[in-house]
Amino acid sequence: MLRTEEMLLNVGPQHPSTHGVFRLVVKIDGEIIKEAKPVIGYLHRGTEKIAEDLQYTQIIPYTDRMDYLSAMTNNYVICHAVETMMDLEIPERAEYLRVLSMELGRVASHLVWFGTYLLDIGAVSPFLYAFREREAIINLLTELSGARLTFNYMRIGGVKWDAPEGWLDRVREFVPYMREQLQGYHDFVTGNEIFHQRVKGVGTYTRDDAINYSLSGANLRCTGVEWDLRKHESYSIYDRFQFDVITRQEGDALSRYHCRMGEIEESLKIIEQAVEQCPEEGKILAKVPKVVKPPKGEAYVRIESPRGEIGCYIASQGKKEPYRLKFRRPSFYNLQILPKLLEGENMANLITILGGVDIVLGEVDG
Amino acid sequence: MTDNHNNDKSLPEQEGLDPTINQEEAPSENQPHSQAKSPDSNQKSDQNKEMDQTFDQETNNDLKEGNETQQQAPSPENPPNNSELPTQNQPTESDKEKAKKKAAAAAKAKAAAKAKAAEKATSAKAEKTEEEEELPSYNQPLLNKYVEVIKEHLGEDVIEEAYINRLSKHVPTIVTTPEAYYSVAQFLKYNEQLGFDFLSDYHGTDFETHYELYAHLYSLLNHQSIALKVKLDHEHPSIESLAQLWEGANWPECEAYDLLGIEFRNHPSLHRIFLGEEWKGYPLRKDYQPYDEEV
Amino acid sequence: MKGIGKGLAYTLKNMSKKQMTYTYPDEPIPMPDRFRGIQKFYPEKCIVCNQCSNICPTDCIDLTEKKHPDPSVKRKIIDTFDINFEICILCDLCTEVCPTEAIIMTNTFELAEYSRDELFKNLEWLDENEDNTREENKA
Ligand code: SF4
Ligand code: SF4
């Protein structure tokens, strides 16, 4: 028997597989992790404090920078919170454009996850393919909003731009293309034996754990909880679309993979229906006062982002700046379970588990 | 694809979705429904008034209030296909369906404003007479139930206040006393009638006179939400930690400790999660002075 | 082994496909018309209403006004106009509020400099920045 002794190892803060600036202090004994302590805050920019001095419209570009992989959902959550408080009526076309852009963003975000996750566990080429498809989405969103990642596209009461000419057709064409590629990914990765050995049965947790740790998104659905805010607490116009909530029972890294890949498919379904239903023309901005002042009071709304439940709490004093703004950032909550998952695991599984949680550090740190 | 398709798909659902339109089109038929939703507390109708006023003034103090130009501004920047222009809302096509649909869309925004104005006028009298007892929200029975069960098991005085937060999708809101906070939370989680097992959001706010903790709980069993709040003393904010109940409350509590200086008793590892232990002061407090004003 | 074989087949199939990469520094990337790049400023259009510097979320616009050289004209004209591109987040809000379109976005996005000071762009620089103005804004 080999004698081993405990050792402290720092993973990160600058390490590509931590997907940002995230440090993990692990105590290892040989190959086995005894204890893991996440250290976060390297990317804390104080968004919530800054927002207290800003008008609501000015906060929207800041939300782009929280979850920079799916900025559209972040844009939406604050608009949705303010609109809920003010009881605003959003024009039809704006709603469709919002849904389209959010779902495209969701596909893009899951593609990044797919690529980087496989890169983490040692498969290089899926990353290149995933980014090829993501580039197509980014191009679509650039045409729509004028920026590649920090869209700043939504406004209180609607969206900034109408869709450019032919944009909806290009989105329509994108769906079958993406379906074909998705099938390619399944051929390419899903059946791969090496991949299965790396992820199957790794990082397993139960349904009760997932709920107890306030996990959301695919991290929750992989344990069999059928819970998707788009379906079960429908906001915007999601109740008009037919789509399924993908769940799995196993709760391991492989099931999370399946959930996310399934969600790409479901998002494509939504996009397809939204393009068909979208009114040809119409207003894209509701009648809102120039200075947005939600009534005195507070509100908390939550929506489904690619990473889980993103929420926004606003305490307003009836002024043009929020008194307190709070984002419920899904990655921040999802990451909490990490120490529990890592305990007793093999060092080589660390990256598999961390990657499987799908964190964006801009969001963890706020 | 086609407009017919659109109409079929969206119109009936719109009606369900959107009470304001219902009210305008068929106020008499829909009386009970619209009433349940309409008065939306006095606060809200004030807000509408304010909105309207802002509109009138806007053109005047446009330049003074150097603020965001929404679509009303005479800015040529808005693309021409942005069909806010009234001319484009005219039914130009002969296709009746289409014209109808467009008119509906155009009327929608107007309807919102008009309906509210009209509603205010008609219900103004009613509101005046029954100012005190505003019409109950659709979540009122739920709230009553929660309050009743809690009071039955934990005593009369654990709840400071219980109301429906109409601004926040009518979520039932309960404010407890700090002493009973933990037991109420525990009760909400484990009582089989309530079963609020999912902690959706947990954060604190500095309201200058007091601190407030806001927890948004959700029951995956019954598909119901509740907001649990507690007011803390401004001098020494300290409260029992919820991390023993929900592991998910662990980091949010660290966050509240870090940014607001609220202390959580019996927390497994309370530390300054973002800023580090050396940081002076609590940034989200309203009286926080940045160390270096300029940077 | 079947899965791996399938994967290899996919890779081989993709080798014959069209190349998707950009040869960026050698060839410029065409950006769509709405792309939000570095602003262009038209001093003669500006009416010094200060809306842009008020809406800017990062407070990176500094402007001053001066009297019109012709004393018979009452209105003020712009004297200096600086944007600090260290902190500008190219959010487009300034161009959105400007009532006279005196400030617009262009498609230029290359901002790398050797010194931070060079990221302060003044009125003249912003006036000359017109290589890539948007189609609709060509004046
Ligand atoms: S683009 Fe945004 S950050 Fe930059 S100057 Fe304009 S308003 Fe300010
Ligand atoms: S908003 Fe336009 S007109 Fe007003 S000061 Fe700025 S650049 Fe000049």
Coordinates of N, CA and C in Angstrom, one line a residue, chain B residues 68-193:
Chain B
E68 N -33.8 59.4 -21.2 CA -34.0 58.5 -22.3 C -35.0 58.9 -23.3
T69 N -34.7 58.8 -24.5 CA -35.7 59.1 -25.5 C -36.3 57.8 -25.9
Q70 N -37.5 57.6 -25.5 CA -38.2 56.4 -26.0 C -38.9 56.9 -27.3
Q71 N -39.8 56.1 -27.8 CA -40.2 56.3 -29.2 C -40.9 57.6 -29.4
Q72 N -41.4 58.3 -28.4 CA -42.1 59.5 -28.6 C -41.2 60.7 -29.1
A73 N -40.0 60.5 -28.8 CA -39.1 61.6 -29.2 C -39.0 61.8 -30.7
P74 N -38.9 63.0 -31.2 CA -38.9 63.2 -32.6 C -37.5 62.8 -33.2
S75 N -37.1 61.6 -33.0 CA -35.8 61.2 -33.4 C -35.9 60.4 -34.7
P76 N -35.2 60.9 -35.7 CA -35.2 60.2 -37.0 C -34.5 58.8 -36.9
E77 N -33.9 58.6 -35.8 CA -33.1 57.3 -35.6 C -34.0 56.1 -35.7
N78 N -35.2 56.2 -35.3 CA -36.0 55.0 -35.3 C -36.2 54.6 -36.8
P79 N -36.0 53.3 -37.0 CA -36.1 52.9 -38.4 C -37.5 53.0 -38.9
P80 N -37.6 53.3 -40.2 CA -39.0 53.6 -40.8 C -39.9 52.4 -40.7
N81 N -39.3 51.2 -40.6 CA -40.2 50.0 -40.5 C -40.8 49.8 -39.1
N82 N -40.4 50.7 -38.2 CA -40.9 50.7 -36.9 C -42.3 51.3 -36.9
S83 N -43.3 50.4 -36.9 CA -44.6 50.9 -37.4 C -45.3 51.7 -36.3
E84 N -44.6 52.5 -35.6 CA -45.3 53.3 -34.6 C -46.0 54.4 -35.3
L85 N -45.6 54.7 -36.5 CA -46.2 55.8 -37.3 C -47.7 55.5 -37.5
P86 N -48.5 56.5 -37.2 CA -49.9 56.2 -37.3 C -50.4 55.7 -38.7
T87 N -49.7 56.2 -39.7 CA -50.1 55.9 -41.1 C -50.0 54.4 -41.3
Q88 N -49.0 53.8 -40.7 CA -48.9 52.4 -40.9 C -49.9 51.5 -40.2
N89 N -50.5 52.2 -39.2 CA -51.5 51.4 -38.5 C -52.9 51.4 -39.2
Q90 N -53.0 52.3 -40.3 CA -54.2 52.3 -41.0 C -54.3 51.0 -41.8
P91 N -55.6 50.5 -41.9 CA -55.8 49.3 -42.7 C -55.6 49.6 -44.2
T92 N -54.4 49.3 -44.7 CA -54.1 49.6 -46.1 C -54.5 48.4 -47.0
E93 N -54.4 47.2 -46.4 CA -54.7 46.0 -47.2 C -56.2 45.8 -47.3
S94 N -56.6 45.2 -48.3 CA -58.0 44.9 -48.5 C -58.4 43.7 -47.6
D95 N -57.4 42.9 -47.4 CA -57.7 41.7 -46.6 C -58.2 42.0 -45.2
K96 N -59.4 41.6 -45.0 CA -60.1 42.0 -43.8 C -59.4 41.5 -42.5
E97 N -59.1 40.3 -42.6 CA -58.5 39.6 -41.5 C -57.3 40.4 -41.0
K98 N -56.5 40.8 -42.0 CA -55.3 41.5 -41.7 C -55.5 42.8 -41.0
A99 N -56.5 43.5 -41.6 CA -56.8 44.8 -41.1 C -57.3 44.7 -39.7
K100 N -58.0 43.7 -39.5 CA -58.6 43.5 -38.1 C -57.5 43.3 -37.1
K101 N -56.6 42.4 -37.6 CA -55.5 42.0 -36.7 C -54.7 43.3 -36.3
K102 N -54.4 44.0 -37.4 CA -53.6 45.2 -37.1 C -54.3 46.1 -36.2
A103 N -55.5 46.3 -36.5 CA -56.3 47.3 -35.7 C -56.2 46.8 -34.2
A104 N -56.4 45.5 -34.1 CA -56.3 45.0 -32.7 C -55.0 45.3 -32.1
A105 N -53.9 45.1 -32.9 CA -52.6 45.3 -32.3 C -52.4 46.8 -32.0
A106 N -52.9 47.6 -32.9 CA -52.7 49.1 -32.6 C -53.6 49.5 -31.5
A107 N -54.8 48.9 -31.4 CA -55.7 49.3 -30.3 C -55.1 48.9 -29.0
K108 N -54.3 47.9 -29.0 CA -53.9 47.3 -27.8 C -53.3 48.3 -26.8
A109 N -52.3 49.0 -27.3 CA -51.6 49.9 -26.5 C -52.5 51.0 -26.0
K110 N -53.2 51.5 -27.0 CA -54.2 52.6 -26.7 C -55.2 52.1 -25.6
A111 N -55.6 50.8 -25.9 CA -56.6 50.3 -25.0 C -56.1 50.2 -23.6
A112 N -54.8 49.9 -23.4 CA -54.3 49.8 -22.1 C -54.5 51.1 -21.4
A113 N -54.1 52.2 -22.0 CA -54.2 53.5 -21.4 C -55.7 53.9 -21.2
K114 N -56.4 53.7 -22.3 CA -57.8 54.1 -22.2 C -58.6 53.3 -21.2
A115 N -58.4 52.0 -21.3 CA -59.2 51.2 -20.4 C -58.9 51.6 -18.9
K116 N -57.7 51.9 -18.7 CA -57.4 52.3 -17.3 C -58.1 53.6 -16.9
A117 N -58.0 54.5 -17.9 CA -58.6 55.8 -17.6 C -60.1 55.6 -17.3
A118 N -60.7 54.9 -18.2 CA -62.1 54.7 -18.1 C -62.5 54.0 -16.8
E119 N -61.7 52.9 -16.6 CA -61.9 52.1 -15.5 C -61.8 53.0 -14.2
K120 N -60.8 53.9 -14.2 CA -60.6 54.7 -13.1 C -61.9 55.6 -12.9
A121 N -62.3 56.1 -14.0 CA -63.5 57.0 -13.9 C -64.7 56.2 -13.3
T122 N -64.9 55.1 -13.9 CA -66.1 54.3 -13.4 C -65.9 53.8 -12.0
S123 N -64.8 53.3 -11.7 CA -64.6 52.7 -10.4 C -64.2 53.7 -9.4
A124 N -64.0 55.0 -9.8 CA -63.6 56.0 -8.8 C -64.6 56.1 -7.7
K125 N -65.8 56.1 -8.0 CA -66.8 56.2 -7.0 C -66.8 55.0 -6.1
A126 N -66.8 53.9 -6.8 CA -66.8 52.7 -6.0 C -65.6 52.6 -5.1
E127 N -64.5 53.0 -5.6 CA -63.3 53.0 -4.8 C -63.4 53.9 -3.6
K128 N -64.0 55.0 -3.8 CA -64.1 56.0 -2.7 C -65.0 55.4 -1.6
T129 N -66.1 54.8 -2.0 CA -66.9 54.3 -0.9 C -66.3 53.1 -0.2
E130 N -65.7 52.2 -1.0 CA -65.1 51.1 -0.3 C -63.6 51.2 -0.2
E131 N -63.1 52.4 0.0 CA -61.7 52.6 0.0 C -61.0 51.6 0.9
E132 N -61.5 51.4 2.1 CA -60.8 50.5 3.0 C -60.8 49.1 2.5
E133 N -61.9 48.5 2.1 CA -61.9 47.1 1.7 C -61.7 47.0 0.2
E134 N -60.5 47.1 -0.3 CA -60.3 46.9 -1.7 C -60.6 45.4 -2.0
L135 N -60.9 45.2 -3.3 CA -61.3 43.8 -3.6 C -60.2 42.8 -3.5
P136 N -60.5 41.7 -3.0 CA -59.5 40.7 -2.6 C -58.8 40.2 -3.9
S137 N -57.5 39.9 -3.8 CA -56.7 39.4 -4.9 C -57.1 37.9 -5.0
Y138 N -56.7 37.4 -6.2 CA -57.0 36.0 -6.4 C -56.2 35.0 -5.5
N139 N -55.2 35.6 -4.9 CA -54.4 34.8 -4.0 C -54.8 34.9 -2.6
Q140 N -55.8 35.8 -2.3 CA -56.1 36.1 -1.0 C -56.5 34.8 -0.2
P141 N -57.3 33.9 -0.7 CA -57.6 32.6 0.0 C -56.4 31.9 0.4
L142 N -55.4 31.9 -0.5 CA -54.1 31.1 -0.1 C -53.5 31.8 1.1
L143 N -53.4 33.1 1.0 CA -52.7 33.8 2.1 C -53.4 33.5 3.4
N144 N -54.8 33.6 3.3 CA -55.5 33.4 4.5 C -55.2 32.0 5.1
K145 N -55.1 31.1 4.2 CA -54.9 29.7 4.6 C -53.5 29.6 5.3
Y146 N -52.5 30.2 4.7 CA -51.2 30.1 5.3 C -51.2 30.7 6.6
V147 N -51.8 31.9 6.7 CA -51.7 32.6 8.0 C -52.4 31.8 9.1
E148 N -53.5 31.2 8.7 CA -54.3 30.5 9.6 C -53.5 29.3 10.1
V149 N -52.9 28.5 9.2 CA -52.2 27.4 9.6 C -51.0 27.8 10.5
I150 N -50.3 28.8 10.1 CA -49.2 29.2 10.9 C -49.6 29.7 12.3
K151 N -50.7 30.4 12.4 CA -51.1 30.9 13.7 C -51.6 29.8 14.5
E152 N -52.2 28.8 13.9 CA -52.7 27.7 14.7 C -51.6 26.9 15.3
H153 N -50.4 26.8 14.6 CA -49.4 25.9 15.1 C -48.3 26.7 15.9
L154 N -48.1 28.0 15.6 CA -47.0 28.7 16.2 C -47.5 29.8 17.1
G155 N -48.7 30.1 17.2 CA -49.2 31.1 18.0 C -49.6 32.4 17.2
E156 N -50.3 33.2 17.9 CA -51.0 34.3 17.3 C -50.0 35.4 16.8
D157 N -48.9 35.6 17.6 CA -48.1 36.8 17.5 C -46.9 36.6 16.7
V158 N -46.7 35.5 15.9 CA -45.5 35.3 15.1 C -45.6 36.1 13.9
I159 N -46.7 36.4 13.4 CA -46.9 37.2 12.1 C -47.1 38.6 12.4
E160 N -46.2 39.5 11.9 CA -46.4 40.9 12.1 C -47.4 41.4 11.1
E161 N -47.3 40.9 9.9 CA -48.1 41.5 8.8 C -48.2 40.4 7.8
A162 N -49.4 40.4 7.1 CA -49.5 39.5 6.0 C -50.4 40.2 5.0
Y163 N -49.8 40.2 3.7 CA -50.6 40.9 2.7 C -50.2 40.3 1.3
I164 N -51.0 40.7 0.4 CA -50.7 40.3 -1.0 C -49.9 41.4 -1.7
N165 N -48.8 41.0 -2.2 CA -48.0 42.0 -2.9 C -48.4 42.1 -4.4
R166 N -49.3 43.0 -4.6 CA -49.9 43.1 -6.0 C -48.9 43.5 -7.1
L167 N -47.8 44.1 -6.7 CA -46.8 44.5 -7.7 C -46.0 43.3 -8.2
S168 N -46.0 42.3 -7.3 CA -45.1 41.2 -7.6 C -45.9 40.0 -8.0
K169 N -46.7 40.1 -9.0 CA -47.6 39.0 -9.4 C -48.4 38.4 -8.3
H170 N -48.9 39.3 -7.4 CA -49.8 38.9 -6.3 C -49.2 37.8 -5.5
V171 N -48.0 37.9 -5.1 CA -47.5 36.8 -4.2 C -47.9 37.1 -2.8
P172 N -48.3 36.1 -2.1 CA -48.7 36.2 -0.7 C -47.4 36.5 0.1
T173 N -47.4 37.5 0.9 CA -46.2 37.9 1.6 C -46.5 37.9 3.1
I174 N -45.6 37.3 3.9 CA -45.7 37.2 5.3 C -44.5 37.9 6.0
V175 N -44.8 38.8 6.9 CA -43.7 39.3 7.7 C -43.7 38.7 9.1
T176 N -42.7 38.2 9.5 CA -42.7 37.5 10.8 C -41.9 38.4 11.8
T177 N -42.0 38.0 13.1 CA -41.1 38.6 14.1 C -39.8 38.0 14.0
P178 N -38.7 38.7 14.3 CA -37.4 38.1 14.2 C -37.2 36.8 15.1
E179 N -37.9 36.8 16.2 CA -37.8 35.7 17.1 C -38.4 34.4 16.5
A180 N -39.5 34.6 15.8 CA -40.2 33.4 15.2 C -39.7 33.1 13.8
Y181 N -38.8 33.9 13.3 CA -38.4 33.7 11.9 C -38.0 32.3 11.5
Y182 N -37.1 31.7 12.3 CA -36.6 30.4 12.0 C -37.7 29.4 12.1
S183 N -38.5 29.5 13.1 CA -39.6 28.4 13.3 C -40.6 28.6 12.2
V184 N -40.9 29.8 11.8 CA -41.9 29.9 10.7 C -41.3 29.3 9.4
A185 N -40.1 29.6 9.2 CA -39.5 29.1 8.0 C -39.5 27.5 8.0
Q186 N -39.1 27.0 9.2 CA -39.1 25.6 9.3 C -40.5 25.0 9.1
F187 N -41.4 25.7 9.7 CA -42.8 25.2 9.5 C -43.3 25.3 8.1
L188 N -42.9 26.4 7.4 CA -43.3 26.5 6.0 C -42.7 25.3 5.2
K189 N -41.5 25.0 5.6 CA -40.8 23.9 4.8 C -41.4 22.5 5.1
Y190 N -41.6 22.2 6.3 CA -41.9 20.9 6.7 C -43.4 20.6 6.8
N191 N -44.2 21.6 7.0 CA -45.6 21.3 7.1 C -46.1 20.7 5.8
E192 N -46.9 19.6 5.9 CA -47.2 18.9 4.7 C -48.3 19.6 3.9
Q193 N -49.0 20.5 4.5 CA -50.0 21.3 3.8 C -49.3 22.3 3.0

